[in-house]
Amino acid sequence: MVLNNIEKLIEKYNSAETTLQEEAELKAYFKSNNVAPHLEHYKSMFLFFSESKKEQYTKDVPLNTKKTKLYQWISVAAVAVLMLGFFIPNWNNEPKTLADYTPEEQELYLETKQTLSLISKNLNKGLLGMNALDMTGENLSMGLEKASYITVFGDTTNKLLKN
Amino acid sequence: MKQADFVSLVMPFKDKVFRLAKRLLVSREEAEDATQEILLKLWKNSKKIGDYKNVEAFSMTMTKNFCLDRLKSKQAQNLKIVHSNYTDSNSSLQKQVEAKDSIGWVSKIMEDLPEQQKIIVQLRDIEEYDYAEIAKMLDMNETAIRVNLSRARKTIREKLTNTHQYGIK
């Protein structure tokens, strides 16, 4: 009786006309151990279907909330600040004449100018002295050149002596 | 929508998404990636999720489309060799299943089915959706689904009978 019913169900199943409930019945029947021998080959199919359903997805999914956007903007802000740092000091940098400063500042400026010119004068004097050194240096090198003649002369005399 | 709400919404069907992806992409790793991709896509659009009538059916459709795209893409074709050599160390269930030899046969037979039939068998026989839902997911009419399903079942049955009676008849 049961077998008859199952055979009918299988026929319906093969033409895809079974309802979910009937399919559940079939699955339950093939799960049991007393399957009729001529239906044995269906058993693995239904077992496979119910086995496959047990497989699970075990990996975690990283669900990022939208906090990351803030970090992106931090770099932009840093660049903006840096650029401001470069430009702000240049804003007041229009060329100025001596008259724009206060009298005290002008006085200071003139004083420094004077001292600097004094220093440069003295430096020039020093340089003249250095010129004398230059000349002695030149004379020395001329002397060296002449000395080399002597060594060449020495070489030739040696050759002559050997002969 | 908060993260906890989303997780409780997705929980019931994430395994179904994964199994469908695995049926189509074969490799477990690929299927995991695909599932992750699908869930992330859902999460990104979580504001609009209230507008969908049936989130589960919607995600199954998404999974189907995503996997078919993956199969078509160059990348998947390049990876094929790697996957066929691939041995899975932690899929204890898959190993258990294949250890039972004849059950392993069914999974091999299913790999040879055309994609459309694979999806339908997966949705009907394994996930146990009713025809109306499958029709919605796949954007097909129910008769076409029944025809495809009966063809797929016939193929599985014939190949199983062949292997079952191999050497006897």
XYZ file of C-alpha atoms in Angstrom:
332
model
C 0.000 0.000 0.000
C 2.752 2.424 1.051
C 4.901 1.310 -1.832
C 2.093 1.863 -4.274
C 1.656 5.363 -2.976
C 5.364 6.098 -3.203
C 5.539 4.853 -6.770
C 2.730 7.186 -7.737
C 4.470 10.040 -6.017
C 7.693 9.310 -7.850
C 5.928 9.355 -11.145
C 4.441 12.713 -10.285
C 7.821 13.857 -9.028
C 9.510 12.994 -12.286
C 7.127 15.137 -14.240
C 7.601 17.939 -11.689
C 4.018 17.940 -10.486
C 4.509 17.162 -6.830
C 3.800 19.710 -4.143
C 6.366 20.557 -1.505
C 4.491 18.408 0.973
C 4.595 15.356 -1.277
C 8.273 15.905 -1.853
C 8.812 16.008 1.891
C 6.995 12.673 2.091
C 9.296 11.212 -0.536
C 12.342 12.512 1.286
C 11.151 11.005 4.536
C 10.512 7.659 2.846
C 13.975 7.467 1.293
C 15.603 8.459 4.544
C 14.233 5.328 6.179
C 16.091 2.050 5.817
C 13.361 -0.055 4.205
C 13.463 1.242 0.651
C 12.177 -1.127 -2.004
C 15.100 -2.540 -4.031
C 13.855 -1.298 -7.406
C 13.753 2.255 -6.031
C 17.203 2.020 -4.437
C 18.826 4.378 -6.956
C 16.505 7.209 -5.956
C 17.741 6.959 -2.434
C 21.078 8.679 -3.043
C 19.355 11.504 -4.892
C 17.017 12.335 -2.038
C 19.735 11.815 0.542
C 21.903 14.226 -1.398
C 19.167 16.831 -1.397
C 18.687 16.680 2.338
C 22.450 16.499 3.012
C 23.120 19.551 0.849
C 20.688 21.582 2.832
C 22.872 21.255 5.907
C 25.785 23.156 4.456
C 26.310 26.541 6.047
C 28.011 29.807 5.375
C 30.457 30.293 8.220
C 32.499 33.275 7.143
C 32.037 36.645 8.795
C 31.014 39.534 6.624
C 32.736 42.830 7.404
C 29.867 45.286 7.571
C 31.595 48.639 7.556
C 29.689 51.526 8.965
C 30.304 54.882 7.367
C 32.988 56.085 9.787
C 35.739 55.714 7.219
C 34.590 58.808 5.346
C 35.879 61.050 8.136
C 39.397 59.702 7.698
C 39.366 60.530 4.008
C 38.546 64.152 4.756
C 41.311 64.491 7.348
C 43.978 64.313 4.647
C 42.171 66.944 2.583
C 42.013 69.252 5.589
C 45.712 68.718 6.281
C 46.605 69.727 2.737
C 44.415 72.839 2.999
C 46.106 73.898 6.227
C 49.527 73.362 4.672
C 48.659 75.486 1.648
C 47.364 78.281 3.926
C 50.652 78.121 5.787
C 52.493 78.785 2.560
C 50.307 81.629 1.344
C 49.495 83.663 4.445
C 53.049 85.034 5.032
C 53.142 86.220 1.416
C 50.037 88.373 1.685
C 51.744 91.389 3.388
C 54.834 91.216 1.279
C 54.363 94.315 -0.879
C 57.625 96.189 -1.651
C 58.355 98.929 0.885
C 60.533 102.068 0.658
C 62.666 103.546 3.411
C 60.061 106.244 4.037
C 57.482 103.661 5.233
C 59.449 102.905 8.376
C 59.538 104.896 11.610
C 62.472 107.332 12.126
C 64.040 105.029 14.711
C 64.029 102.142 12.280
C 65.498 104.365 9.572
C 68.294 105.428 11.903
C 69.035 101.826 12.782
C 69.091 100.927 9.113
C 71.570 103.686 8.268
C 73.802 102.722 11.164
C 73.973 99.112 10.115
C 74.658 100.177 6.571
C 77.598 102.283 7.753
C 79.123 99.527 9.848
C 78.769 97.040 7.038
C 80.483 99.405 4.582
C 83.329 99.897 7.088
C 83.779 96.144 7.332
C 83.811 95.769 3.572
C 86.451 98.537 3.251
C 88.704 96.786 5.708
C 88.169 93.529 3.911
C 89.323 95.171 0.664
C 92.499 96.366 2.419
C 93.101 92.833 3.552
C 92.652 91.626 0.014
C 95.450 93.993 -1.192
C 97.750 92.330 1.303
C 96.736 88.975 -0.078
C 97.822 90.146 -3.559
C 101.410 90.292 -2.304
C 101.076 86.654 -1.170
C 99.777 85.763 -4.617
C 102.891 87.238 -6.234
C 105.242 85.319 -3.929
C 103.286 82.166 -4.784
C 103.852 82.818 -8.466
C 107.573 83.332 -7.938
C 107.735 80.079 -5.997
C 106.149 78.082 -8.804
C 108.573 79.661 -11.295
C 111.410 78.542 -9.026
C 109.959 75.005 -8.949
C 109.896 74.922 -12.724
C 113.515 75.852 -12.852
C 114.319 73.219 -10.251
C 112.741 70.587 -12.535
C 115.257 71.599 -15.231
C 117.949 70.631 -12.783
C 116.480 67.148 -12.327
C 116.291 66.665 -16.115
C 119.915 67.842 -16.320
C 120.778 65.321 -13.603
C 119.117 62.500 -15.584
C 121.136 63.281 -18.737
C 124.400 63.463 -16.832
C 123.586 60.061 -15.294
C 123.019 58.604 -18.784
C 126.301 60.085 -19.976
C 128.090 58.642 -16.988
C 126.664 55.177 -17.691
C 127.988 55.343 -21.250
C 18.700 50.321 9.563
C 21.162 49.236 12.240
C 23.710 46.485 11.851
C 21.852 44.174 14.227
C 18.597 44.605 12.302
C 20.358 43.834 9.078
C 22.008 40.716 10.457
C 18.729 39.376 11.797
C 17.115 40.057 8.433
C 19.859 38.325 6.476
C 20.494 35.406 8.854
C 17.674 33.143 7.669
C 18.713 33.071 4.037
C 22.469 33.638 3.948
C 23.074 29.881 3.914
C 20.702 29.530 0.981
C 22.609 32.210 -0.876
C 25.838 30.402 -0.128
C 24.545 27.016 -1.260
C 23.192 28.401 -4.507
C 26.512 30.142 -5.136
C 28.352 26.930 -4.408
C 26.105 24.905 -6.700
C 26.935 27.281 -9.532
C 30.574 28.136 -8.839
C 31.574 24.689 -7.477
C 34.532 25.969 -5.465
C 33.812 26.727 -1.838
C 36.148 29.732 -1.807
C 34.474 31.302 -4.818
C 31.094 30.708 -3.269
C 32.174 32.354 -0.022
C 33.420 35.378 -1.925
C 30.196 35.580 -3.871
C 28.095 35.366 -0.719
C 30.126 38.084 0.908
C 29.733 40.251 -2.152
C 25.961 39.774 -2.163
C 25.618 40.544 1.538
C 27.782 43.639 1.219
C 25.696 44.844 -1.694
C 22.564 44.393 0.399
C 24.184 46.234 3.302
C 25.201 49.130 1.086
C 21.617 49.533 -0.042
C 20.173 48.851 3.366
C 18.276 52.143 3.277
C 16.254 50.941 0.329
C 15.750 47.457 1.708
C 12.354 48.392 3.104
C 11.086 48.982 -0.429
C 11.686 45.424 -1.538
C 8.691 43.186 -1.233
C 10.648 40.029 -0.622
C 14.255 40.512 0.372
C 15.000 36.797 0.273
C 13.730 36.319 -3.272
C 15.511 39.495 -4.295
C 18.825 38.274 -2.908
C 18.439 34.878 -4.533
C 17.957 36.610 -7.879
C 20.993 38.745 -7.160
C 23.009 35.651 -6.318
C 21.960 33.906 -9.497
C 22.894 36.897 -11.641
C 26.150 37.484 -9.814
C 27.253 33.860 -10.148
C 26.372 33.691 -13.819
C 28.390 36.877 -14.351
C 31.292 35.326 -12.485
C 31.143 32.248 -14.665
C 31.120 34.357 -17.799
C 33.973 36.615 -16.711
C 37.518 35.974 -17.855
C 38.781 35.744 -14.315
C 36.699 32.727 -13.482
C 37.868 30.942 -16.595
C 41.470 31.530 -15.664
C 40.867 30.181 -12.207
C 39.264 26.988 -13.415
C 42.429 24.909 -13.412
C 43.203 25.901 -9.867
C 39.753 24.951 -8.737
C 39.756 21.516 -10.240
C 42.972 20.766 -8.379
C 41.722 22.341 -5.284
C 41.411 20.173 -2.179
C 39.379 21.577 0.611
C 40.775 21.043 4.069
C 37.931 22.336 6.181
C 34.787 21.359 4.365
C 34.154 18.427 6.589
C 30.565 18.209 5.463
C 31.401 18.074 1.791
C 33.863 15.303 2.541
C 31.337 13.409 4.581
C 28.898 13.760 1.773
C 31.302 12.545 -0.851
C 32.488 9.744 1.314
C 29.071 8.271 0.886
C 29.886 7.360 -2.634
C 26.532 7.364 -4.335
C 25.640 10.723 -2.834
C 28.865 12.069 -4.278
C 27.688 10.774 -7.631
C 24.611 12.948 -7.460
C 26.663 16.043 -6.811
C 28.870 15.181 -9.794
C 25.859 14.637 -11.980
C 24.484 17.976 -10.913
C 27.712 19.689 -11.910
C 27.096 18.565 -15.477
C 23.598 19.979 -15.699
C 23.035 23.215 -17.600
C 23.122 26.284 -15.345
C 19.405 26.971 -15.611
C 18.490 23.452 -14.474
C 21.124 23.546 -11.760
C 19.549 26.667 -10.303
C 16.050 25.255 -10.491
C 16.964 21.935 -8.863
C 18.851 23.803 -6.167
C 15.933 26.089 -5.440
C 13.251 23.424 -5.599
C 14.726 20.196 -4.318
C 17.275 21.504 -1.881
C 15.941 24.836 -0.693
C 12.307 23.785 -1.118
C 10.833 26.986 -2.488
C 7.439 26.754 -4.121
C 7.002 27.302 -7.824
C 5.595 30.803 -7.515
C 8.653 31.970 -5.583
C 11.066 30.360 -8.017
C 9.191 31.940 -10.893
C 9.625 35.342 -9.275
C 13.313 34.793 -8.557
C 14.179 33.629 -12.039
C 11.711 35.804 -13.905
C 10.258 32.781 -15.723
C 6.747 31.331 -15.837
C 5.878 28.295 -13.785
C 5.353 25.936 -16.695
C 8.835 26.619 -17.995
C 10.209 25.918 -14.557
C 8.309 22.629 -14.331
C 9.565 21.584 -17.740
C 13.159 22.412 -16.832
C 12.824 20.708 -13.480
C 11.424 17.503 -14.909
C 14.198 17.456 -17.510
C 16.823 17.937 -14.833
C 15.289 15.228 -12.655
C 15.144 12.912 -15.628
C 18.832 13.468 -16.387
C 19.802 12.853 -12.783
C 17.634 9.750 -12.622
C 18.989 8.261 -15.835
C 22.605 8.864 -14.955
C 22.045 7.486 -11.470
C 20.382 4.370 -12.854
C 23.298 3.913 -15.212
C 25.888 4.125 -12.459
C 23.734 2.083 -10.138
C 23.398 -0.783 -12.590
C 26.873 -0.419 -14.044
C 28.170 -3.845 -14.980
C 24.879 -5.566 -14.275
C 22.954 -4.691 -17.381
